[in-house]
PDB file of C-alpha atoms in Angstrom:
ATOM      1  CA  UNK G   1      17.972  32.294   8.059  1.00  0.00           C
ATOM      2  CA  UNK G   2      16.331  35.280   9.707  1.00  0.00           C
ATOM      3  CA  UNK G   3      13.719  36.964   7.501  1.00  0.00           C
ATOM      4  CA  UNK G   4      14.377  34.595   4.587  1.00  0.00           C
ATOM      5  CA  UNK G   5      11.154  33.396   2.990  1.00  0.00           C
ATOM      6  CA  UNK G   6      10.847  29.678   2.397  1.00  0.00           C
ATOM      7  CA  UNK G   7       7.830  28.001   0.857  1.00  0.00           C
ATOM      8  CA  UNK G   8       7.363  24.327   1.696  1.00  0.00           C
ATOM      9  CA  UNK G   9       5.229  22.336  -0.726  1.00  0.00           C
ATOM     10  CA  UNK G  10       4.528  18.799   0.415  1.00  0.00           C
ATOM     11  CA  UNK G  11       2.411  15.740  -0.303  1.00  0.00           C
ATOM     12  CA  UNK G  12       1.980  15.138   3.431  1.00  0.00           C
ATOM     13  CA  UNK G  13       2.576  17.050   6.659  1.00  0.00           C
ATOM     14  CA  UNK G  14       2.368  16.024  10.329  1.00  0.00           C
ATOM     15  CA  UNK G  15       0.084  16.514  12.317  1.00  0.00           C
ATOM     16  CA  UNK G  16      -2.542  16.462   9.547  1.00  0.00           C
ATOM     17  CA  UNK G  17      -1.598  13.009   8.265  1.00  0.00           C
ATOM     18  CA  UNK G  18       0.132   9.966   9.762  1.00  0.00           C
ATOM     19  CA  UNK G  19       3.830  10.041  10.530  1.00  0.00           C
ATOM     20  CA  UNK G  20       6.195   8.859   7.809  1.00  0.00           C
ATOM     21  CA  UNK G  21       9.484  10.078   6.357  1.00  0.00           C
ATOM     22  CA  UNK G  22       7.889  12.726   4.126  1.00  0.00           C
ATOM     23  CA  UNK G  23       5.295  14.034   6.582  1.00  0.00           C
ATOM     24  CA  UNK G  24       7.772  14.280   9.464  1.00  0.00           C
ATOM     25  CA  UNK G  25      10.430  16.159   7.473  1.00  0.00           C
ATOM     26  CA  UNK G  26       7.712  18.421   6.057  1.00  0.00           C
ATOM     27  CA  UNK G  27       7.068  19.488   9.648  1.00  0.00           C
ATOM     28  CA  UNK G  28      10.566  19.352  11.153  1.00  0.00           C
ATOM     29  CA  UNK G  29      12.324  21.438   8.494  1.00  0.00           C
ATOM     30  CA  UNK G  30       9.825  24.349   8.465  1.00  0.00           C
ATOM     31  CA  UNK G  31       9.777  24.357  12.270  1.00  0.00           C
ATOM     32  CA  UNK G  32      13.552  24.568  12.318  1.00  0.00           C
ATOM     33  CA  UNK G  33      13.603  27.554   9.935  1.00  0.00           C
ATOM     34  CA  UNK G  34      10.714  29.171  11.816  1.00  0.00           C
ATOM     35  CA  UNK G  35      12.717  28.853  15.039  1.00  0.00           C
ATOM     36  CA  UNK G  36      15.629  30.601  13.312  1.00  0.00           C
ATOM     37  CA  UNK G  37      13.466  33.602  12.476  1.00  0.00           C
ATOM     38  CA  UNK G  38      12.743  32.670   8.889  1.00  0.00           C
ATOM     39  CA  UNK G  39       9.371  33.394   7.305  1.00  0.00           C
ATOM     40  CA  UNK G  40       7.679  30.244   6.109  1.00  0.00           C
ATOM     41  CA  UNK G  41       4.515  28.993   4.473  1.00  0.00           C
ATOM     42  CA  UNK G  42       3.514  25.341   4.071  1.00  0.00           C
ATOM     43  CA  UNK G  43       1.180  24.027   1.365  1.00  0.00           C
ATOM     44  CA  UNK G  44      -0.348  20.550   1.137  1.00  0.00           C
ATOM     45  CA  UNK G  45      -3.444  19.009  -0.474  1.00  0.00           C
ATOM     46  CA  UNK G  46      -6.632  18.937   1.604  1.00  0.00           C
ATOM     47  CA  UNK G  47      -7.266  15.187   1.358  1.00  0.00           C
ATOM     48  CA  UNK G  48     -10.608  13.913   2.615  1.00  0.00           C
ATOM     49  CA  UNK G  49      -8.938  12.142   5.522  1.00  0.00           C
ATOM     50  CA  UNK G  50      -7.629  15.414   6.987  1.00  0.00           C
ATOM     51  CA  UNK G  51      -9.919  16.096   9.931  1.00  0.00           C
ATOM     52  CA  UNK G  52     -11.092  19.658   9.359  1.00  0.00           C
ATOM     53  CA  UNK G  53     -12.850  20.016  12.691  1.00  0.00           C
ATOM     54  CA  UNK G  54     -10.023  18.671  14.833  1.00  0.00           C
ATOM     55  CA  UNK G  55      -7.400  20.770  13.053  1.00  0.00           C
ATOM     56  CA  UNK G  56      -9.641  23.839  12.722  1.00  0.00           C
ATOM     57  CA  UNK G  57      -9.331  24.324   8.988  1.00  0.00           C
ATOM     58  CA  UNK G  58     -11.288  27.210   7.568  1.00  0.00           C
ATOM     59  CA  UNK G  59     -11.771  28.449   4.030  1.00  0.00           C
ATOM     60  CA  UNK G  60     -10.037  31.648   2.949  1.00  0.00           C
ATOM     61  CA  UNK G  61     -12.693  33.249   0.773  1.00  0.00           C
ATOM     62  CA  UNK G  62     -10.417  35.976  -0.627  1.00  0.00           C
ATOM     63  CA  UNK G  63      -8.029  33.323  -1.981  1.00  0.00           C
ATOM     64  CA  UNK G  64     -10.631  30.817  -3.168  1.00  0.00           C
ATOM     65  CA  UNK G  65     -12.908  31.163  -6.152  1.00  0.00           C
ATOM     66  CA  UNK G  66     -10.651  30.933  -9.188  1.00  0.00           C
ATOM     67  CA  UNK G  67     -10.752  28.043 -11.626  1.00  0.00           C
ATOM     68  CA  UNK G  68      -7.664  26.121 -12.711  1.00  0.00           C
ATOM     69  CA  UNK G  69      -7.548  24.360 -16.050  1.00  0.00           C
ATOM     70  CA  UNK G  70      -6.383  20.742 -15.954  1.00  0.00           C
ATOM     71  CA  UNK G  71      -6.412  18.905 -19.269  1.00  0.00           C
ATOM     72  CA  UNK G  72      -8.968  21.360 -20.712  1.00  0.00           C
ATOM     73  CA  UNK G  73     -11.311  21.082 -17.699  1.00  0.00           C
ATOM     74  CA  UNK G  74     -12.107  24.006 -15.404  1.00  0.00           C
ATOM     75  CA  UNK G  75     -11.628  22.906 -11.796  1.00  0.00           C
ATOM     76  CA  UNK G  76     -12.599  25.241  -8.907  1.00  0.00           C
ATOM     77  CA  UNK G  77      -9.819  26.049  -6.432  1.00  0.00           C
ATOM     78  CA  UNK G  78     -10.666  26.188  -2.732  1.00  0.00           C
ATOM     79  CA  UNK G  79      -8.064  27.403  -0.242  1.00  0.00           C
ATOM     80  CA  UNK G  80      -8.247  26.445   3.418  1.00  0.00           C
ATOM     81  CA  UNK G  81      -5.854  27.360   6.204  1.00  0.00           C
ATOM     82  CA  UNK G  82      -4.938  26.114   9.661  1.00  0.00           C
ATOM     83  CA  UNK G  83      -2.208  26.726  12.216  1.00  0.00           C
ATOM     84  CA  UNK G  84       0.044  24.069  13.685  1.00  0.00           C
ATOM     85  CA  UNK G  85      -0.623  24.257  17.435  1.00  0.00           C
ATOM     86  CA  UNK G  86       2.052  26.022  19.524  1.00  0.00           C
ATOM     87  CA  UNK G  87       4.257  26.697  16.496  1.00  0.00           C
ATOM     88  CA  UNK G  88       2.539  29.728  14.933  1.00  0.00           C
ATOM     89  CA  UNK G  89       3.033  28.083  11.549  1.00  0.00           C
ATOM     90  CA  UNK G  90       0.310  28.554   8.943  1.00  0.00           C
ATOM     91  CA  UNK G  91      -0.518  25.677   6.635  1.00  0.00           C
ATOM     92  CA  UNK G  92      -2.449  26.306   3.431  1.00  0.00           C
ATOM     93  CA  UNK G  93      -4.545  23.488   1.992  1.00  0.00           C
ATOM     94  CA  UNK G  94      -5.256  23.177  -1.735  1.00  0.00           C
ATOM     95  CA  UNK G  95      -8.756  21.763  -2.116  1.00  0.00           C
ATOM     96  CA  UNK G  96     -11.175  20.735  -4.830  1.00  0.00           C
ATOM     97  CA  UNK G  97     -14.160  18.450  -4.280  1.00  0.00           C
ATOM     98  CA  UNK G  98     -13.533  16.432  -7.429  1.00  0.00           C
ATOM     99  CA  UNK G  99      -9.901  15.683  -6.606  1.00  0.00           C
ATOM    100  CA  UNK G 100      -9.591  15.676  -2.830  1.00  0.00           C
ATOM    101  CA  UNK G 101     -12.923  14.903  -1.179  1.00  0.00           C
ATOM    102  CA  UNK G 102     -12.389  11.105  -1.086  1.00  0.00           C
ATOM    103  CA  UNK G 103     -11.460   9.721   2.335  1.00  0.00           C
ATOM    104  CA  UNK G 104      -7.865   8.736   1.566  1.00  0.00           C
ATOM    105  CA  UNK G 105      -4.648  10.158   0.179  1.00  0.00           C
ATOM    106  CA  UNK G 106      -3.244   8.316  -2.849  1.00  0.00           C
ATOM    107  CA  UNK G 107      -5.008   4.929  -3.071  1.00  0.00           C
ATOM    108  CA  UNK G 108      -8.433   3.399  -2.540  1.00  0.00           C
ATOM    109  CA  UNK G 109      -9.164   0.899   0.241  1.00  0.00           C
ATOM    110  CA  UNK G 110      -7.797  -1.902  -1.950  1.00  0.00           C
ATOM    111  CA  UNK G 111      -4.470  -0.081  -2.198  1.00  0.00           C
ATOM    112  CA  UNK G 112      -4.985   0.795  -5.868  1.00  0.00           C
ATOM    113  CA  UNK G 113      -3.677   4.202  -6.985  1.00  0.00           C
ATOM    114  CA  UNK G 114      -6.406   6.688  -7.815  1.00  0.00           C
ATOM    115  CA  UNK G 115      -6.573   6.943 -11.621  1.00  0.00           C
ATOM    116  CA  UNK G 116      -6.531  10.750 -11.514  1.00  0.00           C
ATOM    117  CA  UNK G 117      -3.452  11.147  -9.273  1.00  0.00           C
ATOM    118  CA  UNK G 118      -1.640  12.752 -12.201  1.00  0.00           C
ATOM    119  CA  UNK G 119      -4.338  15.415 -12.539  1.00  0.00           C
ATOM    120  CA  UNK G 120      -4.363  15.929  -8.774  1.00  0.00           C
ATOM    121  CA  UNK G 121      -0.610  16.604  -8.888  1.00  0.00           C
ATOM    122  CA  UNK G 122      -1.037  19.119 -11.735  1.00  0.00           C
ATOM    123  CA  UNK G 123      -3.915  20.848  -9.920  1.00  0.00           C
ATOM    124  CA  UNK G 124      -1.908  20.980  -6.697  1.00  0.00           C
ATOM    125  CA  UNK G 125       1.118  22.544  -8.421  1.00  0.00           C
ATOM    126  CA  UNK G 126      -0.958  25.213 -10.150  1.00  0.00           C
ATOM    127  CA  UNK G 127      -3.014  25.833  -7.017  1.00  0.00           C
ATOM    128  CA  UNK G 128       0.081  26.509  -4.926  1.00  0.00           C
ATOM    129  CA  UNK G 129       1.571  28.973  -7.407  1.00  0.00           C
ATOM    130  CA  UNK G 130      -1.697  30.819  -8.015  1.00  0.00           C
ATOM    131  CA  UNK G 131      -2.278  31.153  -4.270  1.00  0.00           C
ATOM    132  CA  UNK G 132       1.243  32.432  -3.610  1.00  0.00           C
ATOM    133  CA  UNK G 133       0.694  34.987  -6.395  1.00  0.00           C
ATOM    134  CA  UNK G 134      -2.517  36.159  -4.703  1.00  0.00           C
ATOM    135  CA  UNK G 135      -0.698  36.415  -1.379  1.00  0.00           C
ATOM    136  CA  UNK G 136       1.998  38.453  -3.180  1.00  0.00           C
ATOM    137  CA  UNK G 137       4.511  36.601  -1.037  1.00  0.00           C
ATOM    138  CA  UNK G 138       7.882  36.178  -2.761  1.00  0.00           C
ATOM    139  CA  UNK G 139       9.738  33.037  -1.621  1.00  0.00           C
ATOM    140  CA  UNK G 140      13.530  32.992  -1.625  1.00  0.00           C
ATOM    141  CA  UNK G 141      13.397  29.190  -1.743  1.00  0.00           C
ATOM    142  CA  UNK G 142      10.684  26.693  -2.608  1.00  0.00           C
ATOM    143  CA  UNK G 143      11.347  23.307  -0.989  1.00  0.00           C
ATOM    144  CA  UNK G 144       9.406  20.379  -2.456  1.00  0.00           C
ATOM    145  CA  UNK G 145       8.659  17.146  -0.561  1.00  0.00           C
ATOM    146  CA  UNK G 146       6.834  14.054  -1.853  1.00  0.00           C
ATOM    147  CA  UNK G 147       5.648  12.929  -5.268  1.00  0.00           C
ATOM    148  CA  UNK G 148       2.211  14.603  -5.160  1.00  0.00           C
ATOM    149  CA  UNK G 149       4.167  17.889  -5.173  1.00  0.00           C
ATOM    150  CA  UNK G 150       6.485  16.725  -7.955  1.00  0.00           C
ATOM    151  CA  UNK G 151       4.969  18.790 -10.766  1.00  0.00           C
ATOM    152  CA  UNK G 152       5.623  22.099  -9.056  1.00  0.00           C
ATOM    153  CA  UNK G 153       9.243  22.524 -10.301  1.00  0.00           C
ATOM    154  CA  UNK G 154       8.147  21.587 -13.835  1.00  0.00           C
ATOM    155  CA  UNK G 155       5.395  24.193 -13.900  1.00  0.00           C
ATOM    156  CA  UNK G 156       7.602  26.822 -12.261  1.00  0.00           C
ATOM    157  CA  UNK G 157      10.287  26.423 -14.934  1.00  0.00           C
ATOM    158  CA  UNK G 158       7.904  26.470 -17.904  1.00  0.00           C
ATOM    159  CA  UNK G 159       4.272  27.445 -17.313  1.00  0.00           C
ATOM    160  CA  UNK G 160       5.189  30.212 -14.832  1.00  0.00           C
ATOM    161  CA  UNK G 161       8.641  31.057 -16.174  1.00  0.00           C
ATOM    162  CA  UNK G 162       7.675  34.661 -16.996  1.00  0.00           C
ATOM    163  CA  UNK G 163       6.276  35.463 -13.547  1.00  0.00           C
ATOM    164  CA  UNK G 164       8.462  38.285 -12.213  1.00  0.00           C
ATOM    165  CA  UNK G 165       7.446  37.369  -8.656  1.00  0.00           C
ATOM    166  CA  UNK G 166       9.587  34.214  -8.828  1.00  0.00           C
ATOM    167  CA  UNK G 167      12.524  35.562 -10.840  1.00  0.00           C
ATOM    168  CA  UNK G 168      15.022  35.019  -8.010  1.00  0.00           C
ATOM    169  CA  UNK G 169      13.370  32.002  -6.361  1.00  0.00           C
ATOM    170  CA  UNK G 170      15.439  28.815  -6.022  1.00  0.00           C
ATOM    171  CA  UNK G 171      13.754  25.395  -6.083  1.00  0.00           C
ATOM    172  CA  UNK G 172      15.073  22.647  -3.819  1.00  0.00           C
ATOM    173  CA  UNK G 173      13.628  19.119  -3.973  1.00  0.00           C
ATOM    174  CA  UNK G 174      13.957  16.434  -1.325  1.00  0.00           C
ATOM    175  CA  UNK G 175      13.953  12.950  -2.848  1.00  0.00           C
ATOM    176  CA  UNK G 176      12.567  10.055  -0.804  1.00  0.00           C
ATOM    177  CA  UNK G 177      12.311   6.297  -1.154  1.00  0.00           C
ATOM    178  CA  UNK G 178       8.633   6.607  -0.309  1.00  0.00           C
ATOM    179  CA  UNK G 179       6.986   6.360  -3.702  1.00  0.00           C
ATOM    180  CA  UNK G 180       4.256   4.303  -5.343  1.00  0.00           C
ATOM    181  CA  UNK G 181       3.984   1.013  -7.200  1.00  0.00           C
ATOM    182  CA  UNK G 182       3.014   0.860 -10.838  1.00  0.00           C
ATOM    183  CA  UNK G 183       2.448   4.048 -12.844  1.00  0.00           C
ATOM    184  CA  UNK G 184       0.247   7.098 -12.814  1.00  0.00           C
ATOM    185  CA  UNK G 185      -2.158   7.513 -15.730  1.00  0.00           C
ATOM    186  CA  UNK G 186      -0.301   6.682 -18.924  1.00  0.00           C
ATOM    187  CA  UNK G 187      -1.822   9.792 -20.535  1.00  0.00           C
ATOM    188  CA  UNK G 188      -0.128  12.065 -17.988  1.00  0.00           C
ATOM    189  CA  UNK G 189       2.420  13.360 -20.495  1.00  0.00           C
ATOM    190  CA  UNK G 190      -0.389  14.646 -22.735  1.00  0.00           C
ATOM    191  CA  UNK G 191      -2.028  16.483 -19.837  1.00  0.00           C
ATOM    192  CA  UNK G 192       1.250  18.243 -19.012  1.00  0.00           C
ATOM    193  CA  UNK G 193       1.907  18.848 -22.702  1.00  0.00           C
ATOM    194  CA  UNK G 194      -1.515  20.575 -22.872  1.00  0.00           C
ATOM    195  CA  UNK G 195       0.034  23.390 -20.807  1.00  0.00           C
ATOM    196  CA  UNK G 196       2.628  24.080 -23.534  1.00  0.00           C
ATOM    197  CA  UNK G 197       5.414  22.310 -21.664  1.00  0.00           C
ATOM    198  CA  UNK G 198       7.922  21.049 -24.259  1.00  0.00           C
ATOM    199  CA  UNK G 199       8.217  17.354 -24.997  1.00  0.00           C
ATOM    200  CA  UNK G 200      11.947  17.149 -24.352  1.00  0.00           C
ATOM    201  CA  UNK G 201      11.430  18.481 -20.797  1.00  0.00           C
ATOM    202  CA  UNK G 202       8.953  15.767 -19.862  1.00  0.00           C
ATOM    203  CA  UNK G 203       9.970  12.776 -22.001  1.00  0.00           C
ATOM    204  CA  UNK G 204      10.329  10.582 -18.896  1.00  0.00           C
ATOM    205  CA  UNK G 205       6.596  11.018 -18.210  1.00  0.00           C
ATOM    206  CA  UNK G 206       5.815   8.749 -21.154  1.00  0.00           C
ATOM    207  CA  UNK G 207       6.108   6.021 -18.488  1.00  0.00           C
ATOM    208  CA  UNK G 208       5.058   7.856 -15.314  1.00  0.00           C
ATOM    209  CA  UNK G 209       6.342   5.469 -12.660  1.00  0.00           C
ATOM    210  CA  UNK G 210       7.737   6.862  -9.411  1.00  0.00           C
ATOM    211  CA  UNK G 211      11.335   7.061 -10.537  1.00  0.00           C
ATOM    212  CA  UNK G 212      10.538   8.766 -13.833  1.00  0.00           C
ATOM    213  CA  UNK G 213       8.285  11.323 -12.142  1.00  0.00           C
ATOM    214  CA  UNK G 214      11.093  12.164  -9.716  1.00  0.00           C
ATOM    215  CA  UNK G 215      13.640  12.370 -12.534  1.00  0.00           C
ATOM    216  CA  UNK G 216      11.503  15.067 -14.178  1.00  0.00           C
ATOM    217  CA  UNK G 217      11.207  16.889 -10.848  1.00  0.00           C
ATOM    218  CA  UNK G 218      14.972  16.779 -10.268  1.00  0.00           C
ATOM    219  CA  UNK G 219      15.648  18.009 -13.803  1.00  0.00           C
ATOM    220  CA  UNK G 220      13.600  21.136 -13.081  1.00  0.00           C
ATOM    221  CA  UNK G 221      15.007  21.816  -9.600  1.00  0.00           C
ATOM    222  CA  UNK G 222      17.978  24.003  -8.741  1.00  0.00           C
ATOM    223  CA  UNK G 223      19.240  21.701  -5.998  1.00  0.00           C
ATOM    224  CA  UNK G 224      18.480  18.275  -4.531  1.00  0.00           C
ATOM    225  CA  UNK G 225      18.450  16.823  -1.008  1.00  0.00           C
ATOM    226  CA  UNK G 226      18.416  13.110  -0.175  1.00  0.00           C
ATOM    227  CA  UNK G 227      15.438  12.835   2.163  1.00  0.00           C
ATOM    228  CA  UNK G 228      15.951   9.087   2.687  1.00  0.00           C
ATOM    229  CA  UNK G 229      19.077   7.327   3.863  1.00  0.00           C
ATOM    230  CA  UNK G 230      19.040   5.074   0.815  1.00  0.00           C
ATOM    231  CA  UNK G 231      17.748   5.846  -2.664  1.00  0.00           C
ATOM    232  CA  UNK G 232      17.656   3.432  -5.570  1.00  0.00           C
ATOM    233  CA  UNK G 233      21.034   3.161  -7.342  1.00  0.00           C
ATOM    234  CA  UNK G 234      19.518   4.304 -10.636  1.00  0.00           C
ATOM    235  CA  UNK G 235      17.930   7.399  -9.086  1.00  0.00           C
ATOM    236  CA  UNK G 236      21.131   8.214  -7.218  1.00  0.00           C
ATOM    237  CA  UNK G 237      23.112   7.881 -10.450  1.00  0.00           C
ATOM    238  CA  UNK G 238      20.664  10.158 -12.267  1.00  0.00           C
ATOM    239  CA  UNK G 239      20.841  12.853  -9.561  1.00  0.00           C
ATOM    240  CA  UNK G 240      24.642  12.736  -9.669  1.00  0.00           C
ATOM    241  CA  UNK G 241      24.606  12.987 -13.473  1.00  0.00           C
ATOM    242  CA  UNK G 242      22.738  16.308 -13.363  1.00  0.00           C
ATOM    243  CA  UNK G 243      25.611  18.023 -11.554  1.00  0.00           C
ATOM    244  CA  UNK G 244      23.139  20.009  -9.450  1.00  0.00           C
ATOM    245  CA  UNK G 245      24.047  21.031  -5.880  1.00  0.00           C
ATOM    246  CA  UNK G 246      23.309  17.968  -3.753  1.00  0.00           C
ATOM    247  CA  UNK G 247      22.982  17.445  -0.009  1.00  0.00           C
ATOM    248  CA  UNK G 248      23.391  13.810   1.116  1.00  0.00           C
ATOM    249  CA  UNK G 249      21.030  12.376   3.716  1.00  0.00           C
ATOM    250  CA  UNK G 250      21.386  13.989   7.139  1.00  0.00           C
ATOM    251  CA  UNK G 251      19.966  12.151  10.189  1.00  0.00           C
ATOM    252  CA  UNK G 252      17.518  13.936  12.469  1.00  0.00           C
ATOM    253  CA  UNK G 253      20.134  15.067  14.965  1.00  0.00           C
ATOM    254  CA  UNK G 254      22.215  16.694  12.212  1.00  0.00           C
ATOM    255  CA  UNK G 255      19.746  17.893   9.581  1.00  0.00           C
ATOM    256  CA  UNK G 256      19.222  21.400  11.032  1.00  0.00           C
ATOM    257  CA  UNK G 257      22.833  22.441  10.594  1.00  0.00           C
ATOM    258  CA  UNK G 258      23.138  20.705   7.212  1.00  0.00           C
ATOM    259  CA  UNK G 259      19.918  22.150   5.750  1.00  0.00           C
ATOM    260  CA  UNK G 260      20.650  25.664   7.003  1.00  0.00           C
ATOM    261  CA  UNK G 261      24.113  25.637   5.419  1.00  0.00           C
ATOM    262  CA  UNK G 262      22.679  24.220   2.167  1.00  0.00           C
ATOM    263  CA  UNK G 263      19.977  26.897   2.003  1.00  0.00           C
ATOM    264  CA  UNK G 264      22.559  29.627   2.597  1.00  0.00           C
ATOM    265  CA  UNK G 265      24.728  28.171  -0.165  1.00  0.00           C
ATOM    266  CA  UNK G 266      21.762  28.229  -2.557  1.00  0.00           C
ATOM    267  CA  UNK G 267      20.856  31.811  -1.691  1.00  0.00           C
ATOM    268  CA  UNK G 268      24.435  32.951  -2.239  1.00  0.00           C
ATOM    269  CA  UNK G 269      24.450  31.779  -5.861  1.00  0.00           C
TER     270      UNK G 269
END
């Protein structure tokens, strides 16, 4: 994978948040490609429980300062950056005081989903793409991890479909069991529709539970990886029905070889 450019977009990344299936793979896979001589970038939201001082985050003024429109509201984009110690891997953080200042990731202290998680996901997707455009860094592959990153493939295939920068970019999504209970805001479909994304592409968002959100993500990806050993039968059946290139779950001791081969297969198409 030497010199190949891979952009990792994730809900959670170790060491900035606690270890779980998503955050660990969002570290292990980029590290593996980095070790192979690939060029990588990682993007994640700058949640309020990411310790800026400990991890030495600092704002990148030349990238910050633009406003992103979410559901007809102008929301300022702040970009922060840090390096994973010893790995020489840069991590970019998408920040906005309104969406990410609170001291938790997805739920309040009662475990209730934040009511604006849908808008946070839209803001995150747009923030990543706009920042990559400013960096003028053309990824060969974009690899998506976690549901907070789930809108990125949708926006890439519609909202940003005419961006020449991404004309050859392939989108790979890892699907995990780690989701959320209940639904995101029931008006989510209207907020995505506001960005001129056609109804038939996002029909599943009329009930934005975890599985439906992931179905929409998969539909807009070029390939899919099982990030968890077991996925729900209905989600597995849906992924199979799309006929997209699919990599079954690979345990930690085998994922490097499997992911590298899968990436190479995608790039050869």
